Amino acid sequence: MKALLSALLLPLLVAISQAQCPLPSQLTNPHPNGTKVCSQMYTDDSPYYDLCCSGSVLMAVAGEDQPYMPTAFNNQISSLVVGQRCELTVWYKKGKGGSTRKFKTGAYPRLQEFKRGLFGNWDNAISAYYCKCN
């Protein structure tokens, strides 16, 4: 019975541990040249906070300015993490148009909780971004 229980629970525990949002201090350097990771953006979230920050990941390095999101991520971001001493500015429309919002250092597991205008939110609504770090 214990073996069966372990066989069923282990994949679940692995999936949960991989889906939790990283701490801002856990964002690491993606390049040997030391370019700092400013933010990580994720295509999936969940009603459960400990299952957010999953799906495909888009890493933004310090100083990255993208007036047009990569096709696979345009209007697909549902959760994000901003690194220490960094700030991510996002826009609703391509070419840095429409509504804008700044996310400071921290984890934002459910972008649907952040208002965009009177009736909208930031879930699946990011079309451009600029990330900077001090």
Short mmCIF file of N, CA and C in Angstrom, two decimals:
data_model
loop_
_atom_site.label_atom_id
_atom_site.label_comp_id
_atom_site.label_asym_id
_atom_site.label_seq_id
_atom_site.Cartn_x
_atom_site.Cartn_y
_atom_site.Cartn_z
N MET A 1 0.83 -1.20 0.00
CA MET A 1 0.00 0.00 0.00
C MET A 1 0.87 1.26 0.00
N LYS A 2 1.95 1.26 0.80
CA LYS A 2 2.83 2.43 0.85
C LYS A 2 3.48 2.69 -0.51
N ALA A 3 3.86 1.63 -1.19
CA ALA A 3 4.48 1.78 -2.51
C ALA A 3 3.51 2.40 -3.50
N LEU A 4 2.25 1.97 -3.45
CA LEU A 4 1.24 2.51 -4.34
C LEU A 4 0.99 3.99 -4.02
N LEU A 5 0.89 4.31 -2.75
CA LEU A 5 0.68 5.70 -2.33
C LEU A 5 1.85 6.57 -2.76
N SER A 6 3.08 6.08 -2.58
CA SER A 6 4.27 6.84 -3.00
C SER A 6 4.28 7.03 -4.51
N ALA A 7 3.91 5.99 -5.24
CA ALA A 7 3.90 6.09 -6.70
C ALA A 7 2.88 7.10 -7.19
N LEU A 8 1.79 7.27 -6.46
CA LEU A 8 0.76 8.24 -6.87
C LEU A 8 1.08 9.64 -6.41
N LEU A 9 1.67 9.79 -5.23
CA LEU A 9 1.93 11.12 -4.68
C LEU A 9 3.19 11.78 -5.22
N LEU A 10 4.22 11.01 -5.54
CA LEU A 10 5.47 11.59 -5.99
C LEU A 10 5.30 12.46 -7.23
N PRO A 11 4.62 12.00 -8.29
CA PRO A 11 4.43 12.89 -9.45
C PRO A 11 3.66 14.16 -9.10
N LEU A 12 2.68 14.06 -8.21
CA LEU A 12 1.91 15.23 -7.80
C LEU A 12 2.80 16.22 -7.06
N LEU A 13 3.62 15.74 -6.15
CA LEU A 13 4.50 16.62 -5.40
C LEU A 13 5.53 17.27 -6.31
N VAL A 14 6.04 16.54 -7.27
CA VAL A 14 6.99 17.12 -8.23
C VAL A 14 6.31 18.21 -9.05
N ALA A 15 5.10 17.96 -9.51
CA ALA A 15 4.37 18.95 -10.31
C ALA A 15 4.11 20.22 -9.50
N ILE A 16 3.74 20.05 -8.23
CA ILE A 16 3.47 21.21 -7.39
C ILE A 16 4.75 22.01 -7.16
N SER A 17 5.85 21.32 -6.87
CA SER A 17 7.08 22.03 -6.59
C SER A 17 7.59 22.78 -7.81
N GLN A 18 7.30 22.31 -9.00
CA GLN A 18 7.76 22.97 -10.21
C GLN A 18 6.87 24.15 -10.58
N ALA A 19 5.68 24.23 -10.05
CA ALA A 19 4.74 25.26 -10.46
C ALA A 19 4.74 26.46 -9.53
N GLN A 20 5.35 26.37 -8.36
CA GLN A 20 5.35 27.51 -7.46
C GLN A 20 6.19 28.64 -8.04
N CYS A 21 5.73 29.86 -7.82
CA CYS A 21 6.49 31.01 -8.31
C CYS A 21 7.82 31.10 -7.56
N PRO A 22 8.89 31.37 -8.30
CA PRO A 22 10.17 31.55 -7.61
C PRO A 22 10.18 32.87 -6.85
N LEU A 23 11.04 32.95 -5.86
CA LEU A 23 11.25 34.21 -5.16
C LEU A 23 12.04 35.14 -6.08
N PRO A 24 11.87 36.45 -5.95
CA PRO A 24 12.65 37.37 -6.78
C PRO A 24 14.16 37.11 -6.67
N SER A 25 14.64 36.71 -5.51
CA SER A 25 16.07 36.44 -5.32
C SER A 25 16.52 35.17 -6.03
N GLN A 26 15.59 34.34 -6.49
CA GLN A 26 15.95 33.09 -7.16
C GLN A 26 16.12 33.24 -8.67
N LEU A 27 15.83 34.41 -9.21
CA LEU A 27 16.06 34.61 -10.64
C LEU A 27 17.57 34.64 -10.87
N THR A 28 18.04 33.85 -11.80
CA THR A 28 19.48 33.68 -12.00
C THR A 28 19.94 34.27 -13.32
N ASN A 29 21.24 34.35 -13.49
CA ASN A 29 21.82 34.87 -14.73
C ASN A 29 21.68 33.85 -15.85
N PRO A 30 21.07 34.22 -16.97
CA PRO A 30 20.89 33.28 -18.07
C PRO A 30 22.11 33.18 -18.98
N HIS A 31 23.01 34.16 -18.93
CA HIS A 31 24.12 34.20 -19.87
C HIS A 31 25.45 34.19 -19.11
N PRO A 32 26.48 33.59 -19.70
CA PRO A 32 27.80 33.60 -19.07
C PRO A 32 28.34 35.02 -18.89
N ASN A 33 27.87 35.97 -19.68
CA ASN A 33 28.38 37.33 -19.57
C ASN A 33 27.82 38.06 -18.35
N GLY A 34 26.93 37.39 -17.59
CA GLY A 34 26.43 37.97 -16.35
C GLY A 34 25.21 38.84 -16.48
N THR A 35 24.55 38.85 -17.62
CA THR A 35 23.33 39.64 -17.78
C THR A 35 22.29 39.19 -16.77
N LYS A 36 21.78 40.12 -16.02
CA LYS A 36 20.84 39.82 -14.94
C LYS A 36 19.44 39.53 -15.49
N VAL A 37 18.77 38.52 -14.91
CA VAL A 37 17.37 38.27 -15.24
C VAL A 37 16.54 39.31 -14.50
N CYS A 38 15.79 40.06 -15.24
CA CYS A 38 14.95 41.11 -14.68
C CYS A 38 13.60 40.54 -14.27
N SER A 39 13.03 39.69 -15.14
CA SER A 39 11.70 39.14 -14.89
C SER A 39 11.53 37.81 -15.60
N GLN A 40 10.65 36.98 -15.04
CA GLN A 40 10.20 35.78 -15.71
C GLN A 40 8.69 35.87 -15.81
N MET A 41 8.18 35.65 -17.04
CA MET A 41 6.74 35.71 -17.27
C MET A 41 6.26 34.32 -17.69
N TYR A 42 5.09 33.93 -17.20
CA TYR A 42 4.56 32.58 -17.39
C TYR A 42 3.20 32.62 -18.09
N THR A 43 2.94 31.60 -18.91
CA THR A 43 1.68 31.57 -19.65
C THR A 43 0.52 30.99 -18.86
N ASP A 44 0.79 30.32 -17.74
CA ASP A 44 -0.29 29.68 -16.98
C ASP A 44 -0.34 30.17 -15.54
N ASP A 45 -1.54 30.14 -14.99
CA ASP A 45 -1.75 30.36 -13.57
C ASP A 45 -2.76 29.33 -13.10
N SER A 46 -3.27 29.49 -11.91
CA SER A 46 -4.20 28.53 -11.34
C SER A 46 -5.03 29.24 -10.27
N PRO A 47 -6.20 28.71 -9.94
CA PRO A 47 -6.95 29.27 -8.81
C PRO A 47 -6.19 29.08 -7.49
N TYR A 48 -5.24 28.15 -7.48
CA TYR A 48 -4.44 27.87 -6.29
C TYR A 48 -3.08 28.52 -6.45
N TYR A 49 -2.73 29.42 -5.53
CA TYR A 49 -1.50 30.19 -5.64
C TYR A 49 -0.25 29.32 -5.74
N ASP A 50 -0.25 28.18 -5.05
CA ASP A 50 0.95 27.34 -5.09
C ASP A 50 1.07 26.55 -6.39
N LEU A 51 0.12 26.70 -7.31
CA LEU A 51 0.19 26.04 -8.62
C LEU A 51 0.38 27.05 -9.76
N CYS A 52 0.63 28.31 -9.40
CA CYS A 52 0.82 29.35 -10.42
C CYS A 52 2.25 29.34 -10.94
N CYS A 53 2.54 30.23 -11.87
CA CYS A 53 3.86 30.35 -12.50
C CYS A 53 4.26 29.05 -13.17
N SER A 54 3.41 28.60 -14.08
CA SER A 54 3.69 27.39 -14.83
C SER A 54 3.45 27.66 -16.31
N GLY A 55 3.65 26.65 -17.11
CA GLY A 55 3.51 26.81 -18.56
C GLY A 55 4.82 27.28 -19.16
N SER A 56 4.74 27.88 -20.32
CA SER A 56 5.94 28.40 -20.99
C SER A 56 6.46 29.61 -20.24
N VAL A 57 7.79 29.80 -20.28
CA VAL A 57 8.44 30.88 -19.54
C VAL A 57 9.16 31.81 -20.51
N LEU A 58 8.93 33.11 -20.33
CA LEU A 58 9.65 34.13 -21.08
C LEU A 58 10.53 34.88 -20.09
N MET A 59 11.85 34.83 -20.30
CA MET A 59 12.79 35.54 -19.44
C MET A 59 13.12 36.88 -20.07
N ALA A 60 13.03 37.93 -19.28
CA ALA A 60 13.42 39.27 -19.71
C ALA A 60 14.69 39.64 -18.96
N VAL A 61 15.73 40.01 -19.68
CA VAL A 61 16.97 40.41 -19.04
C VAL A 61 16.96 41.92 -18.80
N ALA A 62 17.81 42.37 -17.90
CA ALA A 62 17.87 43.79 -17.54
C ALA A 62 18.12 44.64 -18.78
N GLY A 63 17.32 45.68 -18.93
CA GLY A 63 17.44 46.60 -20.06
C GLY A 63 16.70 46.16 -21.31
N GLU A 64 16.03 45.02 -21.25
CA GLU A 64 15.33 44.53 -22.44
C GLU A 64 14.08 45.36 -22.71
N ASP A 65 13.94 45.78 -23.96
CA ASP A 65 12.84 46.63 -24.39
C ASP A 65 12.16 45.95 -25.57
N GLN A 66 10.94 45.45 -25.36
CA GLN A 66 10.21 44.71 -26.39
C GLN A 66 8.88 45.40 -26.71
N PRO A 67 8.83 46.23 -27.75
CA PRO A 67 7.56 46.85 -28.11
C PRO A 67 6.57 45.83 -28.70
N TYR A 68 7.08 44.66 -29.09
CA TYR A 68 6.23 43.58 -29.63
C TYR A 68 6.64 42.28 -28.95
N MET A 69 5.70 41.65 -28.26
CA MET A 69 5.98 40.38 -27.59
C MET A 69 6.26 39.30 -28.62
N PRO A 70 7.11 38.31 -28.28
CA PRO A 70 7.24 37.15 -29.15
C PRO A 70 5.86 36.52 -29.37
N THR A 71 5.60 36.02 -30.55
CA THR A 71 4.27 35.51 -30.92
C THR A 71 3.69 34.54 -29.91
N ALA A 72 4.49 33.61 -29.42
CA ALA A 72 3.99 32.58 -28.49
C ALA A 72 3.56 33.16 -27.15
N PHE A 73 3.99 34.39 -26.84
CA PHE A 73 3.69 34.99 -25.53
C PHE A 73 2.74 36.19 -25.63
N ASN A 74 2.46 36.68 -26.82
CA ASN A 74 1.59 37.84 -26.96
C ASN A 74 0.21 37.55 -26.41
N ASN A 75 -0.22 38.36 -25.45
CA ASN A 75 -1.52 38.20 -24.78
C ASN A 75 -1.69 36.80 -24.19
N GLN A 76 -0.60 36.22 -23.68
CA GLN A 76 -0.65 34.89 -23.08
C GLN A 76 -0.11 34.86 -21.65
N ILE A 77 0.42 35.96 -21.14
CA ILE A 77 1.05 35.97 -19.82
C ILE A 77 -0.02 36.03 -18.73
N SER A 78 0.07 35.07 -17.78
CA SER A 78 -0.91 34.98 -16.70
C SER A 78 -0.30 35.17 -15.31
N SER A 79 1.01 35.02 -15.19
CA SER A 79 1.70 35.24 -13.92
C SER A 79 3.12 35.66 -14.21
N LEU A 80 3.76 36.34 -13.25
CA LEU A 80 5.12 36.81 -13.47
C LEU A 80 5.84 37.04 -12.15
N VAL A 81 7.16 37.09 -12.24
CA VAL A 81 8.02 37.40 -11.10
C VAL A 81 9.01 38.45 -11.57
N VAL A 82 9.22 39.48 -10.75
CA VAL A 82 10.17 40.54 -11.06
C VAL A 82 11.33 40.42 -10.07
N GLY A 83 12.55 40.41 -10.59
CA GLY A 83 13.75 40.23 -9.78
C GLY A 83 14.01 41.37 -8.81
N GLN A 84 14.97 41.13 -7.92
CA GLN A 84 15.33 42.13 -6.92
C GLN A 84 15.88 43.39 -7.58
N ARG A 85 15.45 44.54 -7.06
CA ARG A 85 15.85 45.86 -7.55
C ARG A 85 15.54 46.05 -9.03
N CYS A 86 14.44 45.43 -9.49
CA CYS A 86 14.03 45.55 -10.89
C CYS A 86 12.59 46.05 -10.98
N GLU A 87 12.22 46.46 -12.17
CA GLU A 87 10.86 46.93 -12.44
C GLU A 87 10.49 46.53 -13.87
N LEU A 88 9.31 45.94 -14.02
CA LEU A 88 8.79 45.53 -15.32
C LEU A 88 7.62 46.43 -15.68
N THR A 89 7.73 47.14 -16.80
CA THR A 89 6.64 47.97 -17.30
C THR A 89 6.01 47.21 -18.46
N VAL A 90 4.68 47.07 -18.43
CA VAL A 90 3.97 46.34 -19.48
C VAL A 90 2.93 47.25 -20.13
N TRP A 91 2.60 46.90 -21.39
CA TRP A 91 1.59 47.64 -22.15
C TRP A 91 0.54 46.67 -22.67
N TYR A 92 -0.66 47.18 -22.83
CA TYR A 92 -1.79 46.38 -23.31
C TYR A 92 -1.76 46.17 -24.82
N LYS A 93 -1.29 47.16 -25.55
CA LYS A 93 -1.29 47.05 -27.02
C LYS A 93 0.13 46.98 -27.56
N LYS A 94 0.25 46.36 -28.72
CA LYS A 94 1.55 46.26 -29.39
C LYS A 94 2.11 47.66 -29.64
N GLY A 95 3.44 47.74 -29.71
CA GLY A 95 4.07 49.03 -29.97
C GLY A 95 4.02 49.95 -28.77
N LYS A 96 3.82 49.38 -27.59
CA LYS A 96 3.74 50.12 -26.32
C LYS A 96 2.57 51.09 -26.31
N GLY A 97 1.41 50.61 -26.74
CA GLY A 97 0.21 51.43 -26.75
C GLY A 97 -0.79 50.96 -25.70
N GLY A 98 -1.79 51.76 -25.49
CA GLY A 98 -2.87 51.39 -24.56
C GLY A 98 -2.47 51.51 -23.10
N SER A 99 -3.20 50.81 -22.27
CA SER A 99 -2.96 50.84 -20.83
C SER A 99 -1.55 50.37 -20.50
N THR A 100 -1.01 50.87 -19.41
CA THR A 100 0.32 50.48 -18.95
C THR A 100 0.30 50.24 -17.44
N ARG A 101 1.23 49.44 -16.99
CA ARG A 101 1.35 49.17 -15.55
C ARG A 101 2.80 48.82 -15.24
N LYS A 102 3.25 49.22 -14.05
CA LYS A 102 4.60 48.88 -13.59
C LYS A 102 4.48 47.85 -12.47
N PHE A 103 5.26 46.78 -12.60
CA PHE A 103 5.35 45.75 -11.56
C PHE A 103 6.74 45.86 -10.95
N LYS A 104 6.80 46.07 -9.65
CA LYS A 104 8.08 46.17 -8.95
C LYS A 104 8.47 44.79 -8.42
N THR A 105 9.65 44.69 -7.80
CA THR A 105 10.16 43.43 -7.26
C THR A 105 9.07 42.65 -6.54
N GLY A 106 8.90 41.39 -6.92
CA GLY A 106 7.91 40.54 -6.26
C GLY A 106 7.35 39.49 -7.20
N ALA A 107 6.52 38.62 -6.63
CA ALA A 107 5.84 37.58 -7.40
C ALA A 107 4.38 37.98 -7.59
N TYR A 108 3.89 37.82 -8.79
CA TYR A 108 2.52 38.16 -9.15
C TYR A 108 1.89 36.91 -9.77
N PRO A 109 1.40 35.98 -8.92
CA PRO A 109 0.96 34.68 -9.43
C PRO A 109 -0.33 34.69 -10.24
N ARG A 110 -1.18 35.68 -10.05
CA ARG A 110 -2.47 35.70 -10.77
C ARG A 110 -2.72 37.11 -11.28
N LEU A 111 -2.37 37.36 -12.53
CA LEU A 111 -2.53 38.70 -13.09
C LEU A 111 -3.99 39.11 -13.23
N GLN A 112 -4.89 38.16 -13.15
CA GLN A 112 -6.31 38.51 -13.22
C GLN A 112 -6.74 39.32 -11.99
N GLU A 113 -5.93 39.36 -10.96
CA GLU A 113 -6.24 40.14 -9.76
C GLU A 113 -5.77 41.59 -9.86
N PHE A 114 -5.12 41.95 -10.97
CA PHE A 114 -4.63 43.30 -11.14
C PHE A 114 -5.44 44.00 -12.21
N LYS A 115 -6.15 45.04 -11.80
CA LYS A 115 -7.08 45.75 -12.68
C LYS A 115 -6.36 46.48 -13.81
N ARG A 116 -6.99 46.46 -14.96
CA ARG A 116 -6.55 47.21 -16.13
C ARG A 116 -7.78 47.97 -16.61
N GLY A 117 -7.87 49.22 -16.23
CA GLY A 117 -9.05 50.00 -16.58
C GLY A 117 -10.23 49.65 -15.69
N LEU A 118 -11.41 50.00 -16.13
CA LEU A 118 -12.63 49.82 -15.35
C LEU A 118 -13.09 48.36 -15.30
N PHE A 119 -13.01 47.64 -16.41
CA PHE A 119 -13.55 46.29 -16.47
C PHE A 119 -12.52 45.20 -16.75
N GLY A 120 -11.31 45.58 -17.15
CA GLY A 120 -10.32 44.58 -17.54
C GLY A 120 -9.35 44.23 -16.43
N ASN A 121 -8.49 43.26 -16.73
CA ASN A 121 -7.39 42.90 -15.85
C ASN A 121 -6.18 42.57 -16.72
N TRP A 122 -5.04 42.24 -16.10
CA TRP A 122 -3.80 42.02 -16.85
C TRP A 122 -3.58 40.57 -17.26
N ASP A 123 -4.52 39.67 -16.98
CA ASP A 123 -4.38 38.28 -17.40
C ASP A 123 -4.52 38.19 -18.92
N ASN A 124 -3.54 37.61 -19.58
CA ASN A 124 -3.54 37.46 -21.04
C ASN A 124 -3.72 38.81 -21.76
N ALA A 125 -3.07 39.85 -21.24
CA ALA A 125 -3.26 41.18 -21.80
C ALA A 125 -1.96 41.94 -22.06
N ILE A 126 -0.81 41.28 -21.95
CA ILE A 126 0.47 41.97 -22.13
C ILE A 126 0.94 41.79 -23.58
N SER A 127 1.17 42.93 -24.26
CA SER A 127 1.61 42.90 -25.66
C SER A 127 2.98 43.56 -25.87
N ALA A 128 3.52 44.20 -24.83
CA ALA A 128 4.83 44.84 -24.92
C ALA A 128 5.37 44.99 -23.50
N TYR A 129 6.72 45.10 -23.40
CA TYR A 129 7.29 45.28 -22.07
C TYR A 129 8.67 45.92 -22.14
N TYR A 130 9.06 46.51 -21.01
CA TYR A 130 10.39 47.05 -20.80
C TYR A 130 10.79 46.66 -19.39
N CYS A 131 11.97 46.09 -19.22
CA CYS A 131 12.42 45.66 -17.90
C CYS A 131 13.73 46.34 -17.57
N LYS A 132 13.81 46.94 -16.39
CA LYS A 132 15.06 47.61 -15.97
C LYS A 132 15.39 47.21 -14.55
N CYS A 133 16.67 47.24 -14.23
CA CYS A 133 17.16 46.91 -12.89
C CYS A 133 18.17 47.98 -12.45
N ASN A 134 18.24 48.18 -11.18
CA ASN A 134 19.23 49.13 -10.61
C ASN A 134 20.46 48.37 -10.19
#
